[in-house]
Coordinates of C-alpha atoms and ligand atoms in Angstrom, one line a residue:
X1 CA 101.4 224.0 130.5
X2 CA 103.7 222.2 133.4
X3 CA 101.2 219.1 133.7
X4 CA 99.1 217.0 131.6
X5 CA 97.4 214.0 132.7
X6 CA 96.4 211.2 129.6
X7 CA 95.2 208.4 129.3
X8 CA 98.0 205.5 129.7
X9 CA 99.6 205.7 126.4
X10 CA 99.8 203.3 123.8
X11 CA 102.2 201.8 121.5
X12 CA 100.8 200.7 118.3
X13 CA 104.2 199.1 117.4
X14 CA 107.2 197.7 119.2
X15 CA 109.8 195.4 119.0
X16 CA 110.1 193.2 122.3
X17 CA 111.8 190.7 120.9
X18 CA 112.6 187.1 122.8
X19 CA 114.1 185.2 125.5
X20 CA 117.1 187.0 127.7
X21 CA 116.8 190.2 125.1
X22 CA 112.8 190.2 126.2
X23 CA 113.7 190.0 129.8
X24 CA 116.0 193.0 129.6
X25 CA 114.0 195.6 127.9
X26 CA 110.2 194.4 128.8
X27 CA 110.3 196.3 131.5
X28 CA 111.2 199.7 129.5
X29 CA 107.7 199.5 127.7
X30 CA 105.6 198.2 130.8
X31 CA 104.0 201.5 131.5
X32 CA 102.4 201.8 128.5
X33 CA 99.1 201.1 127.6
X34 CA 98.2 198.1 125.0
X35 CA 101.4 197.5 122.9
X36 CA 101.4 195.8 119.2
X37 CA 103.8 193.6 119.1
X38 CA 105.8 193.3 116.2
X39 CA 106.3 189.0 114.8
X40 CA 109.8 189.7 113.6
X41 CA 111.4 186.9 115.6
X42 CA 113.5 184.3 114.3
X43 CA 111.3 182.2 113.6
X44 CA 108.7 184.4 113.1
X45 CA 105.3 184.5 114.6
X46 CA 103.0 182.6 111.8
X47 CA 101.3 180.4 113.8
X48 CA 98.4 180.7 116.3
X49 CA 100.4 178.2 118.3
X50 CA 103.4 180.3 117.8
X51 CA 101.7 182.9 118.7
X52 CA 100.4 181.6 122.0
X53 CA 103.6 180.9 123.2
X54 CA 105.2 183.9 122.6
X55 CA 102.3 186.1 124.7
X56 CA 103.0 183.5 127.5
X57 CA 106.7 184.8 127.0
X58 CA 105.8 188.4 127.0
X59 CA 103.6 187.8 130.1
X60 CA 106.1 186.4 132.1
X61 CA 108.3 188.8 131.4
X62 CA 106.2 191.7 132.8
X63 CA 107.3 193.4 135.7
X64 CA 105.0 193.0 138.6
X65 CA 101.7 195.3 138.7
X66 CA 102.2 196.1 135.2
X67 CA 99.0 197.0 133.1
X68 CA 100.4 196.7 129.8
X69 CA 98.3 194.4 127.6
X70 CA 100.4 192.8 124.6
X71 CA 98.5 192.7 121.2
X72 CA 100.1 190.1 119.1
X73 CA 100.4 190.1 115.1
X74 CA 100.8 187.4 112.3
X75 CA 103.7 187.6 110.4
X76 CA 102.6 187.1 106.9
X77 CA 104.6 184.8 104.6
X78 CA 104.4 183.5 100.6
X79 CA 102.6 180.7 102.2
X80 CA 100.3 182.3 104.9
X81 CA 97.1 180.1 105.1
X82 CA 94.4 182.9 105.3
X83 CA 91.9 180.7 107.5
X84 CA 95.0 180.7 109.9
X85 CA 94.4 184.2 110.2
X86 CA 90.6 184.2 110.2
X87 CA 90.4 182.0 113.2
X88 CA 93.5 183.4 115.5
X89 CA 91.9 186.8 114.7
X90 CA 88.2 185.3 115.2
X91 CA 89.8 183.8 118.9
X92 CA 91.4 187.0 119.5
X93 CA 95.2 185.5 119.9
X94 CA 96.5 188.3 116.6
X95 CA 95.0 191.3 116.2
X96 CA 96.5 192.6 112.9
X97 CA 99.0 190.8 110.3
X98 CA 102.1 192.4 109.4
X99 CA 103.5 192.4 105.9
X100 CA 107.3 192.4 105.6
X101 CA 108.5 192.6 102.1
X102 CA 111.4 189.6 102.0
X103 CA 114.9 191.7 102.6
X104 CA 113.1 195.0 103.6
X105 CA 114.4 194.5 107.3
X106 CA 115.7 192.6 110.6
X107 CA 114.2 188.9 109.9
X108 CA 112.5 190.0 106.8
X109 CA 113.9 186.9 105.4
X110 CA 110.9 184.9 105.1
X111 CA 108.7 187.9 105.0
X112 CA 106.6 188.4 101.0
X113 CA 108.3 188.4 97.9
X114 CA 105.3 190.4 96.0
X115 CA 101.8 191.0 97.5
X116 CA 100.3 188.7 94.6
X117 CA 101.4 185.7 96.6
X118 CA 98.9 186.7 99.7
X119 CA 96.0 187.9 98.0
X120 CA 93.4 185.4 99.2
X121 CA 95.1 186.2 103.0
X122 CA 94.8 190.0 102.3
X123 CA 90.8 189.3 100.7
X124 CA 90.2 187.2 104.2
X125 CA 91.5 190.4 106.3
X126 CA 89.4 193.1 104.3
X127 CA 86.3 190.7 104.9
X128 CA 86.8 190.2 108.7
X129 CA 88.1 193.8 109.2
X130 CA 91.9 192.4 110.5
X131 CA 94.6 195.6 109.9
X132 CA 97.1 194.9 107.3
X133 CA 100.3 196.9 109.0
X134 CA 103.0 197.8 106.6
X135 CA 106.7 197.9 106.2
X136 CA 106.2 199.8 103.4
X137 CA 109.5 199.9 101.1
X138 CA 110.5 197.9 98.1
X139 CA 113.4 196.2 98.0
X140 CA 114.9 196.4 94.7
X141 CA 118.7 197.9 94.6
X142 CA 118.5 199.7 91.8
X143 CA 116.1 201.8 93.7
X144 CA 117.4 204.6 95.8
X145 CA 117.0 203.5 99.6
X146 CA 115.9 207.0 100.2
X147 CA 113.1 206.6 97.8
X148 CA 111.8 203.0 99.0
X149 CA 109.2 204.0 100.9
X150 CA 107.5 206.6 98.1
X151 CA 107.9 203.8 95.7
X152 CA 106.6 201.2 97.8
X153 CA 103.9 203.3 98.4
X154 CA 103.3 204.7 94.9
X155 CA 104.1 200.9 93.1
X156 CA 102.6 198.2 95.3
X157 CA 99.7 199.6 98.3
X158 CA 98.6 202.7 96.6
X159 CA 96.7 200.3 93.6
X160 CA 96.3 197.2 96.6
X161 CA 94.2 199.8 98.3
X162 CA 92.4 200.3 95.3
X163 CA 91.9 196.8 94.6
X164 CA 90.4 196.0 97.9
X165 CA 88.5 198.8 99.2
X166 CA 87.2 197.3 102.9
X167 CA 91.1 196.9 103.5
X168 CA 92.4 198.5 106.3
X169 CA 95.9 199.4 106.9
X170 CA 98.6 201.4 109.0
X171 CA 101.5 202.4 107.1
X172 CA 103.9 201.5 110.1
X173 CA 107.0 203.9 111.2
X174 CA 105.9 206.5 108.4
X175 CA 109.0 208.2 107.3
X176 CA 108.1 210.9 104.3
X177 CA 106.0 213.6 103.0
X178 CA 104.5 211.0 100.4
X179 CA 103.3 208.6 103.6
X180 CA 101.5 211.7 105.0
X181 CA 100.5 213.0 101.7
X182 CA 99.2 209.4 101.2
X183 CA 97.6 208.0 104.0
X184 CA 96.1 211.7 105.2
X185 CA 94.2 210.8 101.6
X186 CA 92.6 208.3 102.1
X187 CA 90.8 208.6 105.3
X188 CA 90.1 206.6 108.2
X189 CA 90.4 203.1 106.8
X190 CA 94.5 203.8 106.7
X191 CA 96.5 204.8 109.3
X192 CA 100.3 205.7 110.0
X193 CA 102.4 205.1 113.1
X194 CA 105.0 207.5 113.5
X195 CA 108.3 207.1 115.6
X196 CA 109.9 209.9 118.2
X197 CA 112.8 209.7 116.1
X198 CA 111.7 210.3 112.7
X199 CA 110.5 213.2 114.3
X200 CA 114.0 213.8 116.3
X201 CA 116.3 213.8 113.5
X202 CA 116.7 214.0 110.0
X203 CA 119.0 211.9 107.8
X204 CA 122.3 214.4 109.1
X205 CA 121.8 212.7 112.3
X206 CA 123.5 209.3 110.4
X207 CA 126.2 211.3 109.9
X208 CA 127.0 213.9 112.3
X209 CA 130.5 214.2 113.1
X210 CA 131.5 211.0 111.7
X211 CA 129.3 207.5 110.9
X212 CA 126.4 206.9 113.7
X213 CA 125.1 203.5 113.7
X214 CA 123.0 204.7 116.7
X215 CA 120.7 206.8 114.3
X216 CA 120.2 203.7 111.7
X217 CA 116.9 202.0 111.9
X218 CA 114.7 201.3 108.8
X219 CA 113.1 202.8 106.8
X220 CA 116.1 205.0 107.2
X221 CA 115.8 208.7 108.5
X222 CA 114.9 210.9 105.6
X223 CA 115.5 214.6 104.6
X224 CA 114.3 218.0 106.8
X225 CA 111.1 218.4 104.8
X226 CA 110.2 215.1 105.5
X227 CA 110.4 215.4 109.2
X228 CA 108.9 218.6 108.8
X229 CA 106.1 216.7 107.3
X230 CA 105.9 214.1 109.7
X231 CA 105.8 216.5 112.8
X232 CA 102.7 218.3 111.0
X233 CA 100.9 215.4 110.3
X234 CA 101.6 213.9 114.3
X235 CA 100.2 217.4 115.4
X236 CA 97.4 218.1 113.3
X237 CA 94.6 216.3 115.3
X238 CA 94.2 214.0 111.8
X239 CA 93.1 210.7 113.5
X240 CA 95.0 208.9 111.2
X241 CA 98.4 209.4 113.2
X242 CA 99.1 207.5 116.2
X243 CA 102.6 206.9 118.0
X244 CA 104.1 203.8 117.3
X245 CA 107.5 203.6 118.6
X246 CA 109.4 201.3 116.5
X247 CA 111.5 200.8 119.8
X248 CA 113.6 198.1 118.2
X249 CA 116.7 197.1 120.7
X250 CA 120.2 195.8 119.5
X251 CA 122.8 195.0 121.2
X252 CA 125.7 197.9 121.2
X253 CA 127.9 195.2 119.6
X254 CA 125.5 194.6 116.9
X255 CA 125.3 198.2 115.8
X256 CA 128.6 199.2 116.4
X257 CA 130.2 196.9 113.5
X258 CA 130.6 196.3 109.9
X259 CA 127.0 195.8 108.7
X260 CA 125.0 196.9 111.9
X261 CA 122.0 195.7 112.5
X262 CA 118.8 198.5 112.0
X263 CA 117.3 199.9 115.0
X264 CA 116.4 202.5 117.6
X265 CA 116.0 201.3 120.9
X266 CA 113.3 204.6 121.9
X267 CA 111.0 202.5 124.5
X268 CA 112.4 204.1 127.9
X269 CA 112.1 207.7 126.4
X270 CA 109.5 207.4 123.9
X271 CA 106.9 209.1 125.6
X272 CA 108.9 212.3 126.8
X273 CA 110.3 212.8 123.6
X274 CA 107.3 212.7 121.8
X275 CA 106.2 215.6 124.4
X276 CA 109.1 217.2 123.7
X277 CA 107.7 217.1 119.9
X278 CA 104.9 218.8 120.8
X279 CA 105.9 221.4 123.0
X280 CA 108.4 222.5 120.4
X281 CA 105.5 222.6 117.7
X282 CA 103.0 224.3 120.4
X283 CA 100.5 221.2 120.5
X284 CA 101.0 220.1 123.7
X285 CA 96.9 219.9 124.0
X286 CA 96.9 217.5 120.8
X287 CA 99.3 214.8 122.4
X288 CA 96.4 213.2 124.3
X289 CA 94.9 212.4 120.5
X290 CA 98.5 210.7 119.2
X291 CA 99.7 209.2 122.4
X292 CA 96.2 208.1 124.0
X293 CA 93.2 208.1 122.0
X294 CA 93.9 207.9 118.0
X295 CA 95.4 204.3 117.4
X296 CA 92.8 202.9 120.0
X297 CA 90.3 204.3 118.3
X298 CA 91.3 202.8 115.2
X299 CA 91.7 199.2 116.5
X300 CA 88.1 199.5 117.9
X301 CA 89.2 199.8 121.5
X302 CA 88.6 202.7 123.7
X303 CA 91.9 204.8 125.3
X304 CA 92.8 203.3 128.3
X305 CA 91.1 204.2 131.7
X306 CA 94.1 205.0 133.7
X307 CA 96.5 207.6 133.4
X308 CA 100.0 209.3 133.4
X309 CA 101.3 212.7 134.1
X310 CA 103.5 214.6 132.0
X311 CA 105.4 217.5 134.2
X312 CA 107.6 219.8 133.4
X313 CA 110.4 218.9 135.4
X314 CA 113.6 218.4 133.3
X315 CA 114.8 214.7 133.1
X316 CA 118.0 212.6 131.6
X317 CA 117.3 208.9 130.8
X318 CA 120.4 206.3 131.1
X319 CA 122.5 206.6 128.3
X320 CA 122.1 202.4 127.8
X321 CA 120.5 199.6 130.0
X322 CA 122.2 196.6 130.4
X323 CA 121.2 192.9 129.0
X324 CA 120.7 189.9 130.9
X325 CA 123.8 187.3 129.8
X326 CA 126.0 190.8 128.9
X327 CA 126.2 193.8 126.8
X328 CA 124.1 196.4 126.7
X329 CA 121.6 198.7 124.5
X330 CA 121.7 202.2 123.8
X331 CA 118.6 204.2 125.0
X332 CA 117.8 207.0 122.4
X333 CA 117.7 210.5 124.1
X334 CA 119.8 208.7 126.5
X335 CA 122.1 211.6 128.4
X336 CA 120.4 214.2 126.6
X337 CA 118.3 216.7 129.2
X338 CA 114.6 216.2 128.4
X339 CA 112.2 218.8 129.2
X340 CA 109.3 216.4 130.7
X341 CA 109.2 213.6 133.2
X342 CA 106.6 211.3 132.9
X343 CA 104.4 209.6 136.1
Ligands
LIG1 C1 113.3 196.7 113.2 C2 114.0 195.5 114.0 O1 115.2 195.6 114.4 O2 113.3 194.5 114.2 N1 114.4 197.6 112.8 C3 114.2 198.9 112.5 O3 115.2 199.5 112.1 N2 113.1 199.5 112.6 C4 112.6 196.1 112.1 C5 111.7 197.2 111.4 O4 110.7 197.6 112.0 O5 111.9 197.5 110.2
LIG2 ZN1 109.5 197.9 113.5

């Protein structure tokens, strides 16, 4: 195949952060489709108000003639007031509410310290049909931080799912055999986003020649199997697996230190190297499903009516893009030859 032509892709989640960061790297994920905007700002977005403000910020940091359409999300707290959510979902300001458990990540801080606390916000969303998206780890350090996800998974949504049945829910930036195993289970109602680089690298890439800060996001890259797993599941036409990015930018000098900061910045490449995915695993005529069609589908809209092209014409993305007021980011796939261009 040397050409494919798709509806405009989407990304069902991304990081676009705020202010002079926002400026800088809007622009990398302005030729996508509809894009779910992650609330991990400090503060983060709880309000409607809040909320409001930030899509003005997003808006105006569009490049001109762009047709991306930000989708905003509610970041839920120990105090979340559920009619909050019922009437900015109702007025179509969020369309999901994302559940940080406190300390799982970036400005997690005042994310939930057990799922108990937002019951009556989590009984609102199954009534009114809002998506509950997922960091799914726990937290606890005497639990393996390979294992986080499984647990979280195993401990805390696996009997929340149980418990409220007209839930629905997108395991966000899937990273294991059990997410696949778990979400492929139960059907349509739960999703997963998957990012180009769990299916890139496995966890050698944190370590491959000597400590790479570039290849540390959360939940952190996991072992072969598992990105065997994850690569089967984002090929296998299940419905249930749509791309979400995770593009989540850093500054170099906030990587490259003593505690770096968690995060692959993906959203200039993202698209080609999910192609590249595909064409390696011979599903080139299932990308249309992950990239364009699948997560619409499963936040009620329809794929987008406008297109991209895919062709086969090799391509080698900046190895960083600079930010506004200094520094710079480093693009993931950034110097390395890439078999598609995308139009
Ligand atoms: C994200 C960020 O930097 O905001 N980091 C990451 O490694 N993925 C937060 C998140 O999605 O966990
Ligand atoms: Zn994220």
């Amino acid at each position: 195949m040397q050409e494919l032509v798709l509806p405009r892709p989407d990304d069902w989640h991304v990081h676009l952060r705020d202010g002079a960061a926002l400026r800088s790297v809007m622009p990398s994920s302005a030729r996508m489709g509809r894009l779910i905007v992650m609330p991990n700002l400090v503060p983060p977005v709880t309000s409607i108000d809040d909320a409001l403000a930030y899509r003005e910020r997003i808006q105006a940091a569009m490049p001109e003639g762009s047709t991306a359409e930000p989708l905003l999300t509610a970041y839920l707290t120990d105090r979340t007031d559920p009619e909050e959510l019922r009437r900015g979902y109702a007025q179509g300001v969020w369309v999901a509410a994302k559940l940080y458990p406190a300390k799982a990540t970036t400005n997690s801080d005042a994310g939930v310290t057990d799922v108990s606390r937002i019951l009556p916000a989590l009984r609102v969303m199954a009534e009114i049909g809002m998506p509950l998206l997922v960091h799914g780890e726990v937290t606890r350090s005497e639990v393996d931080v390979f294992d986080r996800e499984a647990t979280f998974l195993r401990e805390v949504l696996g009997p929340l799912l149980d418990e409220l049945t007209d839930l629905r829910c997108v395991v966000e930036h899937a990273t294991t055999r059990a997410a696949v195993d778990f979400v492929a289970a139960r059907g349509p109602r739960v999703g997963a986003t998957i990012t180009p680089h769990h299916l890139w690298w496995n966890r050698n890439a944190l370590f491959d020649g000597g400590l790479r800060p570039h290849a540390y996001c959360l939940p952190v890259l996991k072992r072969e199997e598992d990105r065997r797993a994850l690569r089967e599941a984002a090929t296998s036409g299940d419905a249930s697996f749509f791309a979400g990015t995770d593009s989540a930018p850093h500054a170099i000098s906030a990587k490259e230190k003593d505690c770096g900061c968690a995060g692959v910045f993906n959203a200039p490449t993202a698209v080609a190297g999910y192609a590249a995915v595909f064409d390696e695993e011979g599903a080139l005529h299932r990308l249309r499903g992950f990239l364009s069609e699948h997560g619409a589908a499963f936040y009620g809209l329809a794929p987008r009516a406008d297109t991209v092209r895919i062709v086969r014409r090799p391509w080698v993305a900046p190895e960083t893009i600079p930010l506004e007021g200094g520094g710079s980011v480093r693009v993931f796939l950034g110097g390395t030859p890439l078999p598609f261009s995308v139009e």
